[in-house]
Coordinates of C-alpha atoms in Angstrom, one line a residue:
Chain K
M12 CA 0.0 0.1 0.0
K13 CA 2.9 2.2 0.0
G14 CA 2.4 2.7 -3.8
A15 CA -1.1 4.3 -2.8
W16 CA 0.3 6.7 -0.7
V17 CA 2.9 8.0 -3.4
V18 CA 0.2 8.2 -6.0
L19 CA -1.9 10.1 -3.4
K20 CA 1.0 12.6 -3.0
R21 CA 1.6 13.1 -6.7
E22 CA -2.2 13.4 -7.1
L23 CA -2.4 16.3 -4.9
G24 CA 0.5 18.0 -6.1
A25 CA -0.5 17.8 -9.7
F26 CA -3.8 19.2 -8.5
F27 CA -2.5 22.1 -6.3
V28 CA -0.1 23.3 -8.8
S29 CA -2.8 23.4 -11.6
P30 CA -4.8 26.5 -12.3
L31 CA -8.0 24.3 -12.0
A32 CA -7.4 23.9 -8.2
Y33 CA -7.7 27.7 -7.8
V34 CA -10.6 28.2 -10.3
V35 CA -12.6 25.4 -8.5
L36 CA -11.9 26.6 -5.1
T37 CA -12.5 30.3 -5.9
S38 CA -15.8 29.5 -7.7
W39 CA -16.8 27.3 -5.0
L40 CA -16.3 29.8 -2.1
I41 CA -17.9 32.7 -4.3
W42 CA -21.1 30.3 -4.8
N43 CA -21.1 29.1 -1.2
G44 CA -20.7 33.0 0.2
V45 CA -23.6 34.0 -1.7
V46 CA -25.7 31.0 -0.6
F47 CA -24.8 31.7 2.9
W48 CA -25.5 35.4 2.6
V49 CA -29.1 34.7 1.1
L50 CA -29.8 32.2 3.8
T51 CA -28.8 34.4 6.5
E52 CA -30.7 37.2 4.9
F53 CA -33.8 35.2 4.9
Y54 CA -33.7 33.7 8.3
S55 CA -32.9 37.3 9.7
R56 CA -36.0 38.9 8.0
N57 CA -38.4 35.7 8.6
A58 CA -38.9 34.9 12.4
V59 CA -38.9 31.0 11.9
S60 CA -41.1 29.3 14.4
S61 CA -39.4 26.0 14.1
G62 CA -36.4 26.1 16.4
A63 CA -34.4 23.2 14.5
S64 CA -34.1 25.4 11.3
T65 CA -31.3 27.8 11.3
P66 CA -29.0 29.5 8.7
L67 CA -26.4 26.7 9.1
S68 CA -28.9 23.9 8.9
G69 CA -30.3 25.6 5.7
F70 CA -26.8 25.9 4.5
F71 CA -25.9 22.4 5.2
G72 CA -28.2 20.5 2.7
G73 CA -31.6 22.3 3.8
S74 CA -31.9 23.7 0.3
A75 CA -31.4 23.0 -3.3
L76 CA -28.5 25.7 -3.5
F77 CA -26.2 22.9 -1.4
F78 CA -26.6 20.1 -4.2
I79 CA -26.7 21.9 -7.4
P80 CA -22.9 23.1 -7.3
L81 CA -22.2 19.7 -6.1
L82 CA -23.3 18.1 -9.2
V83 CA -21.0 20.4 -11.1
F84 CA -18.0 20.6 -8.8
V85 CA -17.6 16.6 -8.0
P86 CA -17.3 15.9 -11.6
V87 CA -14.9 18.5 -12.3
L88 CA -12.6 17.3 -9.4
T89 CA -12.8 13.8 -10.2
M90 CA -12.6 13.7 -14.0
R91 CA -9.0 13.8 -14.3
L92 CA -8.1 11.1 -11.7
V93 CA -7.8 8.3 -14.3
A94 CA -9.1 9.7 -17.6
G95 CA -6.5 12.5 -17.6
E96 CA -3.7 9.7 -17.4
K97 CA -5.5 8.0 -20.2
Q98 CA -5.5 11.2 -22.2
S99 CA -1.9 12.0 -21.6
G100 CA -0.9 8.5 -21.9
T101 CA 1.0 8.6 -18.5
I102 CA -1.4 5.5 -17.5
E103 CA 1.0 3.2 -19.3
T104 CA 4.0 4.3 -17.1
L105 CA 1.7 4.4 -14.0
L106 CA 0.5 0.7 -14.5
T107 CA 3.8 -0.8 -15.7
A108 CA 5.6 0.4 -12.5
P109 CA 5.5 -2.4 -10.0
V110 CA 2.2 -1.1 -8.1
S111 CA -1.1 -3.0 -8.1
E112 CA -4.1 -1.5 -9.6
A113 CA -5.7 -1.5 -6.1
S114 CA -2.9 1.0 -4.9
V115 CA -3.4 3.2 -7.9
I116 CA -7.1 3.4 -7.1
F117 CA -6.8 4.0 -3.3
G118 CA -4.1 6.6 -3.9
K119 CA -6.6 8.4 -6.2
Y120 CA -9.4 7.9 -4.3
G121 CA -7.5 9.1 -0.9
A122 CA -6.6 12.2 -2.8
S123 CA -10.0 12.9 -3.8
L124 CA -11.3 12.7 -0.2
V125 CA -8.6 15.3 0.6
M126 CA -9.8 17.6 -2.1
W127 CA -13.4 17.3 -0.9
C128 CA -12.2 18.3 2.6
V129 CA -10.2 21.4 1.3
L130 CA -13.3 22.4 -0.3
W131 CA -15.3 22.6 2.8
I132 CA -12.8 23.6 5.3
P133 CA -13.1 27.1 4.5
T134 CA -16.9 27.0 5.3
I135 CA -16.2 26.7 8.8
I136 CA -15.7 30.6 8.8
Y137 CA -19.5 30.9 8.2
A138 CA -20.2 29.1 11.5
W139 CA -17.8 31.3 13.2
I140 CA -19.5 34.3 11.9
I141 CA -22.9 33.0 13.1
S142 CA -21.4 32.3 16.6
Q143 CA -20.2 36.4 16.5
H144 CA -23.8 37.4 16.3
G145 CA -26.0 34.6 17.7
S146 CA -25.9 30.9 18.8
V147 CA -24.4 28.1 17.3
D148 CA -25.3 24.3 17.9
W149 CA -21.7 23.0 17.4
G150 CA -22.9 19.5 17.9
A151 CA -25.3 19.8 14.9
T152 CA -22.5 21.8 13.1
A153 CA -20.0 18.8 13.8
A154 CA -22.7 16.3 12.7
S155 CA -23.2 18.5 9.3
Y156 CA -19.4 18.3 8.5
F157 CA -19.5 14.4 9.2
G158 CA -22.5 14.1 6.9
I159 CA -20.8 16.0 4.3
F160 CA -17.6 13.8 4.5
C161 CA -19.6 10.8 4.3
L162 CA -21.6 12.3 1.3
G163 CA -18.2 13.1 -0.3
A164 CA -17.0 9.4 0.2
Y165 CA -19.7 8.3 -2.1
F166 CA -19.7 11.2 -4.6
M167 CA -15.8 10.9 -5.0
A168 CA -16.1 7.2 -5.2
I169 CA -18.8 7.6 -8.0
G170 CA -16.7 10.5 -9.8
L171 CA -13.6 8.0 -9.8
L172 CA -15.4 5.1 -11.1
M173 CA -16.5 7.3 -14.1
S174 CA -13.1 8.5 -14.6
V175 CA -11.9 4.9 -14.9
V176 CA -14.4 3.8 -17.4
A177 CA -14.5 7.1 -19.5
P178 CA -11.8 7.5 -22.4
T179 CA -11.6 11.3 -21.9
Q180 CA -12.2 13.9 -18.8
I181 CA -15.1 15.5 -20.6
I182 CA -16.9 12.3 -20.9
A183 CA -15.9 11.2 -17.2
A184 CA -17.1 14.7 -15.9
V185 CA -20.6 14.0 -18.0
L186 CA -20.9 10.6 -16.6
S187 CA -20.5 11.8 -13.1
F188 CA -22.9 14.7 -13.5
V189 CA -25.5 12.1 -14.8
A190 CA -24.9 9.5 -12.2
L191 CA -25.4 12.1 -9.3
G192 CA -28.0 13.9 -11.0
V193 CA -29.9 10.6 -11.1
L194 CA -29.3 10.1 -7.7
F195 CA -30.3 13.5 -6.7
T196 CA -33.6 13.4 -8.6
V197 CA -34.3 9.7 -7.2
G198 CA -34.2 11.4 -3.7
I199 CA -36.9 13.9 -4.6
G200 CA -39.1 10.8 -5.0
E201 CA -39.4 10.8 -1.3
F202 CA -41.7 14.0 -1.5
V203 CA -43.8 12.5 -4.6
L204 CA -44.2 8.7 -4.3
D205 CA -46.1 6.7 -1.8
G206 CA -45.6 3.2 -0.2
T207 CA -42.2 1.2 -0.7
A208 CA -41.3 3.4 -3.6
R209 CA -41.4 6.4 -1.2
E210 CA -39.2 4.7 1.3
V211 CA -36.6 3.5 -1.3
C212 CA -36.4 7.1 -2.3
A213 CA -36.0 8.3 1.0
Y214 CA -33.2 5.8 1.7
L215 CA -31.5 7.0 -1.6
S216 CA -32.0 10.8 -0.8
M217 CA -29.1 13.0 -0.5
W218 CA -31.6 15.5 0.4
G219 CA -32.8 13.5 3.7
H220 CA -29.3 12.5 4.3
M221 CA -28.1 16.1 4.9
Q222 CA -31.2 17.4 6.5
S223 CA -30.9 14.7 9.0
F224 CA -27.1 15.2 9.8
S225 CA -27.5 19.2 9.5
K226 CA -30.0 18.8 12.6
G227 CA -27.3 16.9 14.6
V228 CA -29.1 13.5 13.9
V229 CA -26.4 10.9 12.8
D230 CA -28.5 8.4 11.3
T231 CA -26.6 5.0 10.7
R232 CA -29.0 4.0 7.7
Y233 CA -27.4 6.8 5.7
L234 CA -23.9 6.0 6.6
V235 CA -24.4 2.1 5.5
F236 CA -25.7 3.6 2.5
D237 CA -22.7 5.8 1.8
F238 CA -20.3 3.3 3.1
S239 CA -21.8 0.6 0.6
V240 CA -21.8 2.9 -2.6
A241 CA -18.2 4.1 -1.7
V242 CA -16.9 0.5 -1.1
L243 CA -18.7 -0.7 -4.4
A244 CA -17.7 2.1 -6.7
V245 CA -14.2 1.8 -5.6
G246 CA -14.1 -1.7 -6.1
L247 CA -15.5 -1.6 -9.6
S248 CA -12.7 1.0 -10.3
V249 CA -10.1 -1.3 -9.3
G250 CA -11.9 -4.1 -11.5
A251 CA -12.5 -1.9 -14.5
L252 CA -8.9 -1.0 -14.3
K253 CA -7.7 -4.5 -14.2
A254 CA -10.2 -5.3 -17.1
R255 CA -8.6 -2.6 -19.2
K256 CA -5.8 -5.1 -19.7
I257 CA -7.6 -7.4 -21.4
G258 CA -10.0 -5.3 -23.4
Chain L
M11 CA 19.9 -5.6 -9.3
R12 CA 21.5 -8.9 -10.5
L13 CA 20.1 -11.0 -13.3
T14 CA 19.1 -14.5 -12.0
G15 CA 17.5 -16.2 -14.9
T16 CA 19.4 -17.8 -17.6
K17 CA 17.4 -16.5 -20.3
V18 CA 16.2 -13.0 -19.2
I19 CA 13.2 -12.6 -21.6
E20 CA 11.4 -15.8 -22.7
V21 CA 8.4 -15.5 -24.8
E22 CA 6.5 -18.7 -25.8
A23 CA 3.6 -18.6 -28.6
L24 CA 2.6 -15.2 -27.3
S25 CA -0.7 -13.9 -28.8
R26 CA -3.0 -10.8 -28.5
R27 CA -6.3 -10.3 -30.0
Y28 CA -8.3 -7.0 -30.3
G29 CA -11.9 -8.0 -30.9
S30 CA -11.4 -10.1 -34.2
R31 CA -8.1 -8.8 -35.4
L32 CA -5.1 -10.6 -34.4
A33 CA -2.3 -8.2 -33.5
V34 CA 0.4 -10.7 -32.2
N35 CA 0.3 -14.2 -33.5
E36 CA 2.2 -16.9 -31.7
I37 CA 5.4 -15.1 -31.4
S38 CA 8.5 -16.9 -29.6
F39 CA 11.8 -15.4 -28.8
R40 CA 14.5 -15.3 -26.3
V41 CA 16.7 -12.7 -25.1
E42 CA 20.2 -13.5 -23.3
P43 CA 21.6 -11.7 -20.3
G44 CA 23.5 -8.7 -21.4
E45 CA 22.2 -8.8 -25.0
I46 CA 21.0 -5.6 -26.6
V47 CA 18.2 -7.0 -29.2
G48 CA 16.2 -5.0 -31.7
F49 CA 12.4 -5.4 -32.3
L50 CA 11.9 -4.5 -36.0
G51 CA 8.9 -4.3 -38.1
P52 CA 6.9 -2.0 -40.1
N53 CA 4.3 0.3 -38.4
G54 CA 1.3 -1.7 -37.1
A55 CA 3.5 -4.9 -37.1
G56 CA 2.8 -5.5 -33.6
K57 CA 5.7 -4.4 -31.8
T58 CA 4.1 -2.1 -29.3
T59 CA 1.6 -4.6 -28.5
T60 CA 4.3 -7.3 -27.7
L61 CA 6.3 -4.8 -25.6
R62 CA 3.1 -3.8 -23.8
M63 CA 2.4 -7.5 -22.7
L64 CA 6.0 -7.8 -21.8
T65 CA 5.6 -4.9 -19.4
G66 CA 2.0 -6.2 -18.1
Y67 CA 0.2 -3.2 -19.4
L68 CA -1.9 -5.6 -21.6
A69 CA -2.5 -9.2 -20.7
P70 CA -1.8 -11.7 -23.6
T71 CA -4.5 -13.5 -25.0
S72 CA -2.6 -16.7 -25.1
G73 CA 1.1 -17.7 -24.3
T74 CA 3.8 -17.2 -21.7
I75 CA 6.4 -14.6 -20.7
R76 CA 9.1 -15.0 -18.4
I77 CA 11.2 -12.2 -17.0
D78 CA 14.4 -13.2 -15.5
G79 CA 12.6 -16.4 -14.7
I80 CA 9.4 -14.9 -13.3
D81 CA 5.9 -15.5 -14.9
A82 CA 5.1 -12.1 -16.1
V83 CA 1.4 -13.0 -16.4
K84 CA 1.1 -14.5 -12.8
N85 CA 3.6 -12.5 -11.1
S86 CA 3.0 -9.3 -12.9
I87 CA 4.3 -7.0 -10.2
R88 CA 7.3 -9.0 -9.2
A89 CA 8.5 -9.0 -13.1
R90 CA 7.7 -5.3 -13.3
E91 CA 10.2 -4.8 -10.5
R92 CA 13.1 -6.2 -12.8
L93 CA 12.0 -4.0 -15.8
G94 CA 12.9 -0.5 -16.9
Y95 CA 10.2 0.9 -19.6
M96 CA 10.1 3.6 -21.9
P97 CA 6.8 3.7 -23.7
E98 CA 6.4 5.1 -27.1
G99 CA 6.1 8.8 -26.9
V100 CA 7.4 8.8 -23.7
P101 CA 4.5 10.2 -21.6
L102 CA 5.4 12.3 -18.5
Y103 CA 3.7 14.3 -15.7
R104 CA 4.3 17.7 -17.5
E105 CA 3.5 19.8 -14.4
M106 CA 6.3 18.5 -12.8
R107 CA 10.3 19.5 -12.4
V108 CA 12.4 16.6 -13.6
Y109 CA 13.8 15.9 -10.1
E110 CA 10.5 15.5 -8.6
Y111 CA 9.3 13.2 -11.5
L112 CA 12.0 11.1 -10.9
R113 CA 11.8 11.1 -7.0
H114 CA 8.0 10.2 -7.6
R115 CA 8.9 7.2 -9.8
G116 CA 11.7 6.1 -7.6
A117 CA 9.3 6.2 -4.6
L118 CA 6.6 4.2 -6.8
K119 CA 9.6 1.7 -7.6
A120 CA 10.6 1.4 -3.9
V121 CA 14.1 2.5 -4.9
P122 CA 15.8 2.7 -1.3
N123 CA 18.2 5.5 -1.9
I124 CA 16.5 7.8 -4.3
A125 CA 18.6 10.7 -4.1
E126 CA 21.7 8.7 -5.1
A127 CA 19.6 6.7 -7.7
M128 CA 18.5 10.0 -9.3
D129 CA 21.9 11.5 -9.7
R130 CA 23.0 8.3 -11.2
S131 CA 20.1 7.9 -13.9
L132 CA 20.4 11.7 -14.6
D133 CA 23.9 11.4 -15.5
L134 CA 23.4 8.2 -17.3
A135 CA 20.8 9.5 -19.4
G136 CA 22.7 12.9 -20.0
V137 CA 20.0 15.1 -18.4
A138 CA 21.6 16.4 -15.2
D139 CA 21.7 20.0 -16.4
A140 CA 18.0 20.0 -16.6
R141 CA 16.9 18.6 -13.0
T142 CA 15.3 21.7 -11.9
R143 CA 13.2 22.4 -15.1
I144 CA 9.7 21.7 -15.6
V145 CA 8.9 18.6 -17.6
G146 CA 6.2 20.4 -20.0
Q147 CA 9.0 22.9 -21.2
L148 CA 11.6 20.6 -22.2
S149 CA 12.4 20.0 -25.8
K150 CA 11.5 16.6 -27.0
G151 CA 15.0 15.3 -27.0
Y152 CA 15.1 16.4 -23.3
R153 CA 11.7 14.7 -22.8
Q154 CA 13.3 11.6 -23.9
R155 CA 16.2 11.6 -21.8
V156 CA 14.0 12.1 -18.8
G157 CA 12.0 9.1 -19.9
L158 CA 15.2 7.3 -20.3
A159 CA 16.5 8.5 -16.9
E160 CA 13.1 7.1 -15.3
A161 CA 13.4 3.9 -16.8
L162 CA 17.0 3.6 -15.3
I163 CA 16.1 5.1 -11.7
A164 CA 15.6 1.5 -10.1
D165 CA 18.6 0.2 -11.9
P166 CA 16.8 -2.4 -13.6
P167 CA 18.4 -5.5 -15.3
I168 CA 16.3 -5.2 -18.1
L169 CA 15.1 -2.3 -20.4
I170 CA 12.3 -2.4 -22.7
L171 CA 12.4 0.7 -24.9
D172 CA 9.6 1.3 -27.5
E173 CA 10.7 3.5 -30.3
P174 CA 13.2 5.3 -28.1
T175 CA 14.6 7.8 -30.9
S176 CA 11.4 8.7 -32.8
G177 CA 11.7 12.3 -33.1
L178 CA 15.0 13.0 -31.9
D179 CA 17.5 15.0 -34.2
P180 CA 20.8 13.3 -35.4
N181 CA 23.0 14.4 -32.4
Q182 CA 20.4 13.3 -30.0
V183 CA 20.1 9.9 -31.9
R184 CA 24.2 9.6 -31.6
H185 CA 23.8 10.2 -27.9
F186 CA 21.2 7.6 -27.4
R187 CA 23.0 5.1 -29.2
E188 CA 26.2 5.8 -27.0
V189 CA 24.1 5.5 -24.1
V190 CA 22.5 2.2 -25.1
R191 CA 25.9 0.7 -26.3
S192 CA 27.4 1.4 -22.9
F193 CA 24.8 -1.1 -21.4
S194 CA 26.2 -3.9 -23.4
G195 CA 26.9 -7.0 -21.2
K196 CA 25.5 -4.8 -18.1
K197 CA 22.0 -4.8 -18.8
T198 CA 19.7 -6.5 -21.1
V199 CA 18.0 -4.3 -23.8
L200 CA 15.0 -4.9 -25.8
L201 CA 14.3 -1.9 -28.2
S202 CA 11.8 -1.6 -30.9
S203 CA 12.3 0.4 -33.9
H204 CA 11.6 1.1 -37.6
I205 CA 14.9 2.8 -38.2
L206 CA 17.2 0.2 -39.5
S207 CA 20.5 2.2 -39.2
E208 CA 19.8 2.4 -35.5
V209 CA 19.4 -1.1 -34.9
E210 CA 22.3 -2.1 -36.9
A211 CA 24.5 0.5 -35.1
V212 CA 23.4 -0.6 -31.6
C213 CA 21.8 -4.0 -31.4
D214 CA 23.6 -7.6 -31.2
R215 CA 20.7 -9.3 -32.5
V216 CA 17.5 -8.5 -34.5
I217 CA 14.0 -9.9 -34.4
I218 CA 11.8 -8.9 -37.4
I219 CA 8.1 -9.3 -37.1
R220 CA 5.3 -8.6 -39.7
E221 CA 1.7 -8.6 -39.3
G222 CA 2.1 -9.9 -35.9
Q223 CA 4.3 -13.0 -36.7
K224 CA 8.2 -13.4 -36.2
V225 CA 9.7 -13.6 -39.6
A226 CA 13.4 -13.4 -38.7
D227 CA 15.9 -13.8 -35.8
L228 CA 19.3 -12.7 -36.7
A229 CA 22.6 -10.9 -36.1
P230 CA 23.1 -8.0 -38.3
G231 CA 26.9 -9.1 -38.8
D232 CA 25.9 -12.7 -39.6
T233 CA 24.9 -12.0 -43.1
E234 CA 26.4 -10.4 -46.0
T235 CA 22.9 -8.8 -47.1
S236 CA 22.3 -5.7 -45.4
L237 CA 19.6 -5.3 -42.9
E238 CA 17.7 -3.0 -45.1
D239 CA 17.4 -5.5 -47.9
I240 CA 16.6 -8.3 -45.5
F241 CA 13.6 -6.0 -43.8
A242 CA 12.4 -5.0 -47.3
E243 CA 12.5 -8.7 -48.6
L244 CA 10.8 -10.1 -45.3
T245 CA 8.2 -7.2 -44.7
T246 CA 6.9 -6.3 -47.9
A247 CA 6.5 -9.6 -50.0
G248 CA 5.1 -13.1 -49.4
S249 CA 3.3 -14.7 -46.5
P250 CA 5.1 -14.3 -43.3
E251 CA 5.2 -18.3 -42.5
G252 CA 7.3 -18.7 -45.3
A253 CA 9.9 -16.0 -44.6
S254 CA 11.7 -16.9 -41.7

């Protein structure tokens, strides 16, 4: 697994010397800054009778404004992981080094999780801003970040899988966008359907997932789902990378 | 790293299919320790596919490969530890500096003393003066040398070089030949090319393939006919079976 660590370091190095990293980070913070401002403005103008809803719980998955950028930013972050190596030809030097396909995938996946955390860490300042003017439920905030990490674990795994199967970065980005978009839309079925279908949609819902965590409720059903999808997608990525040899 | 097998590269009845097309058809050959062997053939003959199977990048459809006595299909990682490979077109991470790239590749290959290994391979490949430059800003000739330095970083007993001089100017080609010649007796080298003069100048032995089949295995000095004539005769007329 030492190979995975070497791959992870190179992946992060390549990301943070590329202009893409700074374009992504800046756009991400501008978007979320605006979202946070709008939500804070909304909550300060409207006396919200429900004590459970706060600007922070609204920010962490309480509105579609949380999910829309993720459908775009996750594919942009993950598209280059393996498809970029295919396009530049460096996949050949990488896979002929004495490292296993699993090490390569674990390294790339680990790097994508670090990128995910780097996106979110600056948003802690929003909680600090609220704490200067009102009260913050730090337990719910911690649960929100934990929920975001778990959500990222499966988003990034799906993006990675698409990057392994796609021949180019653009195709990888489109495939990830569609996969995450479908998962997001299926989750909305929770509010539309009835009976078993409603329960299935609720289980898959990233909306329900974040609403639960943002209120400080760590629901293990969502954790099992996140973990299962992440393991499946990472496992399929290893398999797809091995299958490339015989393709 | 020392050679342990009696035959460093042994290939038996190696075939590779892409869908319905047979790119490599029952190729068998051996390379002795310390030998420099040229792998010749017209474009599309199956050279790159064969080298990619030797290096574990592609799996064979059938046949066996032994690298320094190790079954390269079943024990791919162990076999790859004994190889230095420079793929065609020399793909490199363009955003890295030369020393960063070599340090990364050295770590990936678990080289014990990377700093020392880096100095040695940079010197050997003649690229020591560019160590702090960004790979993407180097000329093609320099990038080729960085690729060679990378292949040498773990001091492997076997080097596999795919079209190593394509796109180089005459001075760079001459320098490259000198470097490869200096490996004679020390490292086993299998290099593919379609440049006959290069193979004639550098290699102890030549394997010629055509349409995925081996059509000749000879030493350039063995015959009075020039390699160019042999190559033209073997790769332009008749069926491959009858030509060897």
